Tab-separated table of C-alpha atoms and ligand atoms in Angstrom:
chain	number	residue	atom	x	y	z
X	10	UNK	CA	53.337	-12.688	113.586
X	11	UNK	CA	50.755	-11.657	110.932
X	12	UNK	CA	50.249	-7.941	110.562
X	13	UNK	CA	47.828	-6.344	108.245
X	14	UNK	CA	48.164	-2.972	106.893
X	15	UNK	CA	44.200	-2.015	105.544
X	16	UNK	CA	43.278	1.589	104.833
X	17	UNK	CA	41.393	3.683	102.453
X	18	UNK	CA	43.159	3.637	98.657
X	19	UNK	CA	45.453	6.549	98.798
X	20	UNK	CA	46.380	6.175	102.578
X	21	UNK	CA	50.187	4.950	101.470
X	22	UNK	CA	49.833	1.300	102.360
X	23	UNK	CA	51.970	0.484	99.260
X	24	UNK	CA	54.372	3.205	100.012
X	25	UNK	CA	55.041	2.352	103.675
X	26	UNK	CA	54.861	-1.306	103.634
X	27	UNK	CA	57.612	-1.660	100.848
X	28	UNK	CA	59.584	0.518	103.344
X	29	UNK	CA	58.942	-2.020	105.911
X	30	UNK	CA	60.159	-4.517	103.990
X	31	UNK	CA	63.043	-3.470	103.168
X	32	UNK	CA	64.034	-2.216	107.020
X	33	UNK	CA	62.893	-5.543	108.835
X	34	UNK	CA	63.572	-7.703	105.970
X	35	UNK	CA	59.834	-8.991	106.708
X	36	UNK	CA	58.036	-10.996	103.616
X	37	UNK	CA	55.262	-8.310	102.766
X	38	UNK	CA	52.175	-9.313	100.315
X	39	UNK	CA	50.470	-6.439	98.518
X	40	UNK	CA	47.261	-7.725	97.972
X	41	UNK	CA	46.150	-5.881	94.744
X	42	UNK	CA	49.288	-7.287	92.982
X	43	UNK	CA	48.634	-10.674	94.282
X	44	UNK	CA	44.911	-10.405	92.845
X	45	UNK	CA	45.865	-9.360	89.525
X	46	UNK	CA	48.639	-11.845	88.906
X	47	UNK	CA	46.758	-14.720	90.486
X	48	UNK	CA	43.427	-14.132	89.109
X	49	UNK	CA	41.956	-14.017	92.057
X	50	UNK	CA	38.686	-11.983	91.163
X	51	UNK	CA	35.265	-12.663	90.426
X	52	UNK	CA	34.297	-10.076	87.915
X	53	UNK	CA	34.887	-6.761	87.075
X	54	UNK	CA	33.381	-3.764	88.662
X	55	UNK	CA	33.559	-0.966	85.206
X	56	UNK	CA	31.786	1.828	87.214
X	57	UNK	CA	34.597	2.053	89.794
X	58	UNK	CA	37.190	0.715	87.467
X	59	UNK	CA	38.317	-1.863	89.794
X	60	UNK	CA	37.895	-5.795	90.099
X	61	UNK	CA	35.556	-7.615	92.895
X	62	UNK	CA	38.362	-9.324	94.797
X	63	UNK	CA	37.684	-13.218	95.579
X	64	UNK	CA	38.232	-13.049	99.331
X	65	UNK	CA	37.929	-17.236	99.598
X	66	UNK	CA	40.369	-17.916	96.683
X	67	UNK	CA	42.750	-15.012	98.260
X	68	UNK	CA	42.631	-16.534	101.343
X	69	UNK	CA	43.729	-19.944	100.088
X	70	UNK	CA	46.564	-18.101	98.131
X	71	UNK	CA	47.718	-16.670	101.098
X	72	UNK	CA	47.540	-19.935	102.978
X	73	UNK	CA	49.488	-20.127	106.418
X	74	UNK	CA	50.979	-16.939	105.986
X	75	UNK	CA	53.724	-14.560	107.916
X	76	UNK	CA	54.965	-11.133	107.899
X	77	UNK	CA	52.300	-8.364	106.125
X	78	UNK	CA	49.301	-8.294	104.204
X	79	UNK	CA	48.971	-4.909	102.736
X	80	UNK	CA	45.658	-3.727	101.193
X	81	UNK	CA	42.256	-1.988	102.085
X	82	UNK	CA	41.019	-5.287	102.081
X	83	UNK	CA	42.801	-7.199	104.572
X	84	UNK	CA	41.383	-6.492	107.723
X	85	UNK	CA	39.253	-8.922	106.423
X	86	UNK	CA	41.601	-12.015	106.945
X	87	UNK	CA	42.294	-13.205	110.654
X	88	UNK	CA	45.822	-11.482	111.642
X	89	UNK	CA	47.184	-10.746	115.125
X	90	UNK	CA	47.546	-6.978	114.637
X	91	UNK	CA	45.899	-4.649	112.460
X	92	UNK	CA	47.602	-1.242	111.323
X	93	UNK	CA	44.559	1.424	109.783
X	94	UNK	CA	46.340	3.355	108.051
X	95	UNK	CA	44.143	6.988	107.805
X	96	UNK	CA	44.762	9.872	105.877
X	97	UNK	CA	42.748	13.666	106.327
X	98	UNK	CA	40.005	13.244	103.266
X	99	UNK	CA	40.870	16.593	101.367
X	100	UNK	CA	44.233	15.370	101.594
X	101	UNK	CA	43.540	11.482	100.450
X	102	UNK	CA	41.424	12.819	97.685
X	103	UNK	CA	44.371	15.298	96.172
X	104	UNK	CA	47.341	12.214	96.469
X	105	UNK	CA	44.534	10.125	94.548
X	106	UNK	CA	43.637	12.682	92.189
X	107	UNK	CA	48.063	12.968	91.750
X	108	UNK	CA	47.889	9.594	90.870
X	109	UNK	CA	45.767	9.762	88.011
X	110	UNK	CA	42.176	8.333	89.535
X	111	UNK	CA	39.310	9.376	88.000
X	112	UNK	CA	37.400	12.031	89.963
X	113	UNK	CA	34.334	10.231	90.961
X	114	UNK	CA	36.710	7.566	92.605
X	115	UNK	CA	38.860	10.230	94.383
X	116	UNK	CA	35.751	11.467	95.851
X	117	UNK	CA	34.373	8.593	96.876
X	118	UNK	CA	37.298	7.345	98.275
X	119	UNK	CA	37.688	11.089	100.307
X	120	UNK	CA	33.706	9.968	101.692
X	121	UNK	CA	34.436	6.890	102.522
X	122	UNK	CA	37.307	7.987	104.896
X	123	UNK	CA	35.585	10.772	106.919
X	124	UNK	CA	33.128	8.517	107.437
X	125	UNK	CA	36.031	6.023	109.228
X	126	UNK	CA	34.264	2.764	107.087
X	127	UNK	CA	37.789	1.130	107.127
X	128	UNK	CA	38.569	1.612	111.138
X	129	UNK	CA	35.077	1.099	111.761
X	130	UNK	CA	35.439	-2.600	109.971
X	131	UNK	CA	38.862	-3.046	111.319
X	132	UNK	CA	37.115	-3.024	114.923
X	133	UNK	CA	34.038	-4.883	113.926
X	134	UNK	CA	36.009	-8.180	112.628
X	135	UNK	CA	39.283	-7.813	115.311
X	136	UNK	CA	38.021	-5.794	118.190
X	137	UNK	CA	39.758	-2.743	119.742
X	138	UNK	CA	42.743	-4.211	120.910
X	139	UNK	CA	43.828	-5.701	117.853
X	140	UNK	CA	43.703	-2.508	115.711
X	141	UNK	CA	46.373	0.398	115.777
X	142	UNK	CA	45.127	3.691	113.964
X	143	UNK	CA	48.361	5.587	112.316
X	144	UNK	CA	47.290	9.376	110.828
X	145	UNK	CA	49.657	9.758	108.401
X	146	UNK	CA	48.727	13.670	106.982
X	147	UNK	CA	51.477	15.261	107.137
X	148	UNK	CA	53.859	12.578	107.645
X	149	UNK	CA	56.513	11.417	104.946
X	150	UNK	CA	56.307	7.352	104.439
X	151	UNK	CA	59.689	6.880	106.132
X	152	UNK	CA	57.892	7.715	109.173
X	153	UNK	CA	54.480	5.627	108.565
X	154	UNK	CA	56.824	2.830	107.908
X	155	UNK	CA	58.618	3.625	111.509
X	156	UNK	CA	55.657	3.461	113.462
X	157	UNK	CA	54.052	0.257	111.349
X	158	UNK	CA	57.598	-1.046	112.232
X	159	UNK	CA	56.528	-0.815	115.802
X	160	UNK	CA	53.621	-2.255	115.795
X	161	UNK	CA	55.356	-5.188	114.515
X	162	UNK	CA	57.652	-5.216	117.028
X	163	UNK	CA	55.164	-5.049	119.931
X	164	UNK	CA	56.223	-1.048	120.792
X	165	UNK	CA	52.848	0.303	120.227
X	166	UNK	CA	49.910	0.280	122.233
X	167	UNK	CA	46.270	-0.916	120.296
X	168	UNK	CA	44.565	2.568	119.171
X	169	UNK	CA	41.342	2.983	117.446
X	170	UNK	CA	39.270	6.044	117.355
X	171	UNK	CA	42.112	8.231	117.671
X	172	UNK	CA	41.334	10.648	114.557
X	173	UNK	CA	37.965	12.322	113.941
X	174	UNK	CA	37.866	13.449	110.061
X	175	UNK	CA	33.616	13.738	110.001
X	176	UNK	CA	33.886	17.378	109.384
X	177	UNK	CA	35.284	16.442	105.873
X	178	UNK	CA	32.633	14.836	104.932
W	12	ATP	N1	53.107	9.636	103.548
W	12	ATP	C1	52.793	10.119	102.344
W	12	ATP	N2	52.780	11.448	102.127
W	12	ATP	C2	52.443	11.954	100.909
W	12	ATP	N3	52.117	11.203	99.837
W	12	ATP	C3	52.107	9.869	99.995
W	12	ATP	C4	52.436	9.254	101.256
W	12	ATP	N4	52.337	7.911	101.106
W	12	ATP	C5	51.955	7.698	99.825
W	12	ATP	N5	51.829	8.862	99.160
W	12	ATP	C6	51.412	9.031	97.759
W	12	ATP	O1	50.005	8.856	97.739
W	12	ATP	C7	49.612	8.016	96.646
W	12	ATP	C8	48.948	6.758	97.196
W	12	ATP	O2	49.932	5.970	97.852
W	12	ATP	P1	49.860	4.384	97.820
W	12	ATP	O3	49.679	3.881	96.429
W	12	ATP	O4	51.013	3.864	98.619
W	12	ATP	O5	48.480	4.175	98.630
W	12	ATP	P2	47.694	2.850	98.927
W	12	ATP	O6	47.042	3.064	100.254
W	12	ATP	O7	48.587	1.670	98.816
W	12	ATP	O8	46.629	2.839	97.770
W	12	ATP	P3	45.864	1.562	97.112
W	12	ATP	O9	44.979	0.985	98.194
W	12	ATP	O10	45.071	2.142	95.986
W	12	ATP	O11	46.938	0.597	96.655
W	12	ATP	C9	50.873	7.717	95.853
W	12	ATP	O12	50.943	8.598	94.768
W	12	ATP	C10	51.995	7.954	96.854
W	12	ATP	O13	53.166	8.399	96.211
């Protein structure tokens, strides 16, 4: 079974997935770690601070994988179930500006989830039934990592559309 976890930076797909982990005693890949230590980047983006990820060369890392992908890029490799992880954008933006990001990239981030361009992707590449929207404002990780646990083991039906955070904006 391959699961991704995707999401807008500050969502808690780190967070919740190494919960997974350890509960289900599932492999789990965290994308951005795999990136850095594998060099598998193109070039570096300075404005935003982060590096263009090499989606072909990830993807040939990865190989004939099992278990999670974690990262707000990987609803962009083939998986059976996708979890969008989504977070209320005034909320997103303060855990992001907590952890140190640079304001600009806080804000952008906050944009870029009221305007649902994750979930919006997520559906594009895997259709509805694939993906399975968890709001996770308000929720300690012990819980996100309960429901991703379902999905994983088939207890959740597909949901996609489920939050509306446009008045964020
Ligand atoms: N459920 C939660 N409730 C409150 N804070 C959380 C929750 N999950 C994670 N956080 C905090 O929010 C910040 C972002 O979490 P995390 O790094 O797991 O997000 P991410 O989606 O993996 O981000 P990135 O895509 O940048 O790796 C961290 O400081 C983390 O401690």
């Amino acid at each position: 079974m391959r699961v991704v976890v995707t999401g807008t930076p500050g969502t808690g797909k780190t967070t919740a997935t190494e919960r997974v982990a350890a509960d289900l005693d599932l492999d789990v890949v965290h994308l951005n770690r795999l990136v850095k230590d594998e060099g598998l980047w193109t070039e570096r983006d300075d404005e935003r601070d982060t590096l263009v990820v090499d989606l072909d060369a990830a993807r040939d890392e990865l190989g004939d994988w099992d278990g999670i992908v974690e990262s707000h890029l990987a609803h962009h490799f083939e998986a059976d179930r996708v979890v969008v992880l989504r977070c209320r954008p005034d909320v997103l933006e303060q855990r992001l500006l907590d952890r140190g990001e640079a304001e600009a990239k806080a804000r952008e981030n906050r944009e870029s989830e009221a305007l649902d361009v994750i979930l919006g992707e997520a559906v594009e590449f895997h259709g509805e039934e694939s993906v399975y929207e968890i709001d996770t404002t308000d929720r300690d990780p012990d819980a996100v990592a309960d429901d991703i646990a379902a999905v994983v083991a088939g207890e959740r039906e597909p949901s996609a559309g489920t939050v509306d955070f446009i008045d964020y904006l």
